[in-house]
Amino acid sequence: RRLGRISYAQGLEIQAQLVAERQAGTIPDTLLLLEHDPVFTLGRNAKQENVLFPAEALRARGFEVFESGRGGDVTYHGPGQLVGYPILDLSPDRRDVHRYVRDLEEVMIRTCADYGLAASRVPGLTGCWLGQEKIGAIGVRIARWVTSHGFAFNVATDLSPFGLIVPCGIKDRGLTSLERSLGRPVPLDEVMDRLTAHFAAV
């Protein structure tokens, strides 16, 4: 389902409904693709020192700030970033959180490869990387083996808001986007098509 641009609160509401339906077996595995209004989200493991300004100061600049039920530290979502929320039942044969996260990385790595970019994993760090720069972040939640939250892939994202935080708590690496890495515009719908195909395959 392609939801267009929605607020983070709307995203949480939609996920909660679909997770309940997936747990009840009334819907099939579902992938939500969307963009968020500018927002900083803090995962369950977020350290306050990685948010470099008080929440009030960030809100005054036009950003929402949310504490999120996903794993991981603090990150930014905004227009031009492709956010994916898979609502998948990992039972009975995929009950492996580590494998699930590696699979999400694989989807983004293959999407980069479609554009001639050799993305990779970094041992000890979650996500999709182009050299020293992160192009895709992951933060998931799994309840009764049904997944929610997911990944954020920088397509045409304004990267400057990341300067207001320590993204994912990682100080010594940078961030990039598909457009920045390619030096040209890339239609978001085209990336969605490619990513969806890889998601289904993986």
CSV table of C-alpha atoms in Angstrom, one decimal:
chain,number,residue,atom,x,y,z
A,1,ARG,CA,0.0,0.0,0.0
A,2,ARG,CA,1.4,3.4,-1.0
A,3,LEU,CA,0.2,6.0,1.5
A,4,GLY,CA,1.8,9.1,0.1
A,5,ARG,CA,3.0,11.7,2.7
A,6,ILE,CA,1.5,11.3,6.2
A,7,SER,CA,2.3,12.4,9.7
A,8,TYR,CA,4.2,10.1,12.0
A,9,ALA,CA,1.2,9.8,14.3
A,10,GLN,CA,-1.0,8.6,11.3
A,11,GLY,CA,1.7,6.1,10.5
A,12,LEU,CA,1.6,4.7,14.1
A,13,GLU,CA,-2.2,4.5,14.0
A,14,ILE,CA,-2.3,2.7,10.7
A,15,GLN,CA,0.4,0.2,11.8
A,16,ALA,CA,-1.4,-0.6,15.1
A,17,GLN,CA,-4.6,-1.4,13.2
A,18,LEU,CA,-2.8,-3.6,10.6
A,19,VAL,CA,-0.7,-5.4,13.2
A,20,ALA,CA,-3.9,-6.4,15.1
A,21,GLU,CA,-5.4,-7.6,11.9
A,22,ARG,CA,-2.3,-9.5,10.9
A,23,GLN,CA,-2.1,-11.2,14.3
A,24,ALA,CA,-5.8,-12.1,13.9
A,25,GLY,CA,-5.1,-13.5,10.4
A,26,THR,CA,-7.6,-11.3,8.7
A,27,ILE,CA,-5.1,-9.6,6.3
A,28,PRO,CA,-2.1,-11.0,4.4
A,29,ASP,CA,1.5,-9.8,4.8
A,30,THR,CA,1.5,-6.2,3.8
A,31,LEU,CA,4.2,-3.6,3.0
A,32,LEU,CA,3.4,0.1,3.6
A,33,LEU,CA,5.4,2.6,1.6
A,34,LEU,CA,5.2,6.3,2.5
A,35,GLU,CA,6.9,9.6,3.2
A,36,HIS,CA,6.7,11.3,6.6
A,37,ASP,CA,6.3,15.0,7.5
A,38,PRO,CA,9.6,16.2,9.1
A,39,VAL,CA,10.0,14.3,12.4
A,40,PHE,CA,12.6,13.1,14.8
A,41,THR,CA,11.9,9.7,16.4
A,42,LEU,CA,13.5,8.2,19.4
A,43,GLY,CA,13.7,4.4,19.6
A,44,ARG,CA,13.5,2.3,22.8
A,45,ASN,CA,17.3,2.5,23.1
A,46,ALA,CA,17.7,6.2,22.3
A,47,LYS,CA,20.2,8.2,24.4
A,48,GLN,CA,19.1,11.7,25.2
A,49,GLU,CA,22.6,13.1,24.5
A,50,ASN,CA,22.1,12.0,20.8
A,51,VAL,CA,19.4,14.7,20.5
A,52,LEU,CA,21.5,17.9,20.3
A,53,PHE,CA,18.6,20.3,21.0
A,54,PRO,CA,15.7,20.2,23.4
A,55,ALA,CA,12.5,18.9,21.9
A,56,GLU,CA,10.9,22.3,22.3
A,57,ALA,CA,13.6,23.9,20.2
A,58,LEU,CA,13.2,21.3,17.5
A,59,ARG,CA,9.4,21.8,17.5
A,60,ALA,CA,9.9,25.5,17.2
A,61,ARG,CA,11.9,24.8,14.0
A,62,GLY,CA,8.9,22.9,12.6
A,63,PHE,CA,9.9,19.3,13.5
A,64,GLU,CA,7.7,16.9,15.3
A,65,VAL,CA,9.4,14.8,18.0
A,66,PHE,CA,8.1,11.3,18.9
A,67,GLU,CA,9.2,8.6,21.3
A,68,SER,CA,8.7,5.4,19.2
A,69,GLY,CA,8.2,1.8,20.2
A,70,ARG,CA,10.8,0.6,17.6
A,71,GLY,CA,14.3,-0.6,18.4
A,72,GLY,CA,17.3,1.7,17.7
A,73,ASP,CA,18.3,5.2,18.7
A,74,VAL,CA,17.3,8.6,17.3
A,75,THR,CA,16.7,9.3,13.6
A,76,TYR,CA,15.0,11.7,11.2
A,77,HIS,CA,12.2,11.2,8.7
A,78,GLY,CA,11.2,13.7,6.1
A,79,PRO,CA,10.0,14.3,2.6
A,80,GLY,CA,12.1,12.5,-0.1
A,81,GLN,CA,12.8,9.6,2.2
A,82,LEU,CA,11.1,6.3,1.4
A,83,VAL,CA,9.8,4.8,4.6
A,84,GLY,CA,8.8,1.1,4.6
A,85,TYR,CA,6.6,-0.5,7.3
A,86,PRO,CA,6.4,-4.2,6.7
A,87,ILE,CA,3.5,-5.9,8.6
A,88,LEU,CA,4.7,-9.5,8.3
A,89,ASP,CA,3.9,-12.6,10.2
A,90,LEU,CA,7.3,-14.3,10.7
A,91,SER,CA,5.7,-17.5,12.0
A,92,PRO,CA,6.2,-20.3,11.7
A,93,ASP,CA,9.4,-20.6,9.7
A,94,ARG,CA,11.0,-17.1,9.9
A,95,ARG,CA,11.2,-16.5,13.7
A,96,ASP,CA,14.7,-15.0,13.5
A,97,VAL,CA,15.0,-11.3,14.3
A,98,HIS,CA,18.6,-11.2,13.1
A,99,ARG,CA,17.7,-12.7,9.8
A,100,TYR,CA,14.8,-10.4,9.3
A,101,VAL,CA,17.0,-7.3,9.8
A,102,ARG,CA,19.6,-8.7,7.4
A,103,ASP,CA,16.8,-9.2,4.9
A,104,LEU,CA,15.7,-5.6,5.2
A,105,GLU,CA,19.4,-4.6,4.6
A,106,GLU,CA,19.4,-6.9,1.5
A,107,VAL,CA,16.4,-5.2,0.0
A,108,MET,CA,18.1,-1.8,0.2
A,109,ILE,CA,21.4,-3.1,-1.0
A,110,ARG,CA,19.7,-4.6,-4.1
A,111,THR,CA,17.8,-1.4,-4.7
A,112,CYS,CA,21.1,0.6,-4.7
A,113,ALA,CA,22.6,-2.0,-7.1
A,114,ASP,CA,19.8,-1.2,-9.6
A,115,TYR,CA,21.4,2.3,-9.7
A,116,GLY,CA,24.9,1.1,-10.1
A,117,LEU,CA,25.8,1.7,-6.4
A,118,ALA,CA,27.7,-0.9,-4.5
A,119,ALA,CA,26.1,-0.7,-1.0
A,120,SER,CA,27.1,-3.0,1.8
A,121,ARG,CA,26.6,-4.0,5.4
A,122,VAL,CA,29.0,-2.8,8.1
A,123,PRO,CA,29.8,-5.4,10.8
A,124,GLY,CA,28.3,-4.3,14.2
A,125,LEU,CA,26.2,-1.6,12.6
A,126,THR,CA,22.6,-2.0,11.3
A,127,GLY,CA,21.6,-0.5,8.0
A,128,CYS,CA,22.7,0.0,4.4
A,129,TRP,CA,25.9,1.8,3.7
A,130,LEU,CA,27.7,3.4,0.8
A,131,GLY,CA,31.3,3.5,2.0
A,132,GLN,CA,31.3,5.5,5.3
A,133,GLU,CA,27.9,6.9,4.7
A,134,LYS,CA,24.5,5.5,5.6
A,135,ILE,CA,21.8,5.5,2.9
A,136,GLY,CA,19.3,3.3,4.7
A,137,ALA,CA,18.3,2.9,8.4
A,138,ILE,CA,16.4,0.2,10.2
A,139,GLY,CA,14.4,0.1,13.4
A,140,VAL,CA,11.9,-2.7,13.9
A,141,ARG,CA,9.3,-3.9,16.4
A,142,ILE,CA,8.1,-7.5,16.6
A,143,ALA,CA,5.0,-8.4,18.7
A,144,ARG,CA,3.8,-12.0,18.7
A,145,TRP,CA,6.1,-12.5,15.7
A,146,VAL,CA,4.3,-9.8,13.6
A,147,THR,CA,6.6,-7.0,12.5
A,148,SER,CA,6.0,-3.2,12.4
A,149,HIS,CA,8.1,-0.1,11.9
A,150,GLY,CA,10.9,-1.0,9.5
A,151,PHE,CA,13.3,0.9,7.3
A,152,ALA,CA,14.0,4.4,5.9
A,153,PHE,CA,15.8,4.8,2.6
A,154,ASN,CA,17.2,8.2,1.6
A,155,VAL,CA,16.1,9.0,-2.0
A,156,ALA,CA,15.9,12.7,-2.2
A,157,THR,CA,16.0,13.5,1.5
A,158,ASP,CA,17.2,16.9,2.8
A,159,LEU,CA,20.1,15.6,4.9
A,160,SER,CA,20.6,18.9,6.9
A,161,PRO,CA,18.2,18.0,9.8
A,162,PHE,CA,20.4,15.0,10.6
A,163,GLY,CA,22.9,17.6,11.8
A,164,LEU,CA,20.5,18.3,14.8
A,165,ILE,CA,21.0,14.8,16.1
A,166,VAL,CA,23.6,12.1,16.3
A,167,PRO,CA,21.9,9.8,13.8
A,168,CYS,CA,21.4,6.3,15.3
A,169,GLY,CA,24.0,7.3,17.9
A,170,ILE,CA,26.9,6.9,15.4
A,171,LYS,CA,29.3,9.8,15.5
A,172,ASP,CA,32.1,9.0,13.1
A,173,ARG,CA,30.1,8.3,9.9
A,174,GLY,CA,28.1,10.4,7.5
A,175,LEU,CA,24.8,10.2,5.6
A,176,THR,CA,23.9,10.2,1.9
A,177,SER,CA,21.0,9.8,-0.4
A,178,LEU,CA,20.4,8.2,-3.7
A,179,GLU,CA,20.2,11.6,-5.4
A,180,ARG,CA,23.4,12.8,-3.8
A,181,SER,CA,25.3,9.6,-4.6
A,182,LEU,CA,24.1,9.7,-8.2
A,183,GLY,CA,24.3,13.4,-8.8
A,184,ARG,CA,20.9,13.5,-10.4
A,185,PRO,CA,17.2,13.4,-9.5
A,186,VAL,CA,15.4,10.1,-9.1
A,187,PRO,CA,11.6,9.7,-9.2
A,188,LEU,CA,10.4,8.3,-5.8
A,189,ASP,CA,7.8,6.2,-7.5
A,190,GLU,CA,10.5,4.5,-9.6
A,191,VAL,CA,12.5,3.7,-6.5
A,192,MET,CA,9.3,2.3,-4.9
A,193,ASP,CA,8.7,0.0,-7.8
A,194,ARG,CA,12.3,-1.3,-7.7
A,195,LEU,CA,12.3,-1.7,-3.9
A,196,THR,CA,9.0,-3.4,-3.9
A,197,ALA,CA,10.2,-6.0,-6.4
A,198,HIS,CA,13.3,-6.7,-4.3
A,199,PHE,CA,11.2,-6.9,-1.1
A,200,ALA,CA,9.0,-9.5,-2.6
A,201,ALA,CA,12.0,-11.5,-3.9
A,202,VAL,CA,13.9,-11.4,-0.5
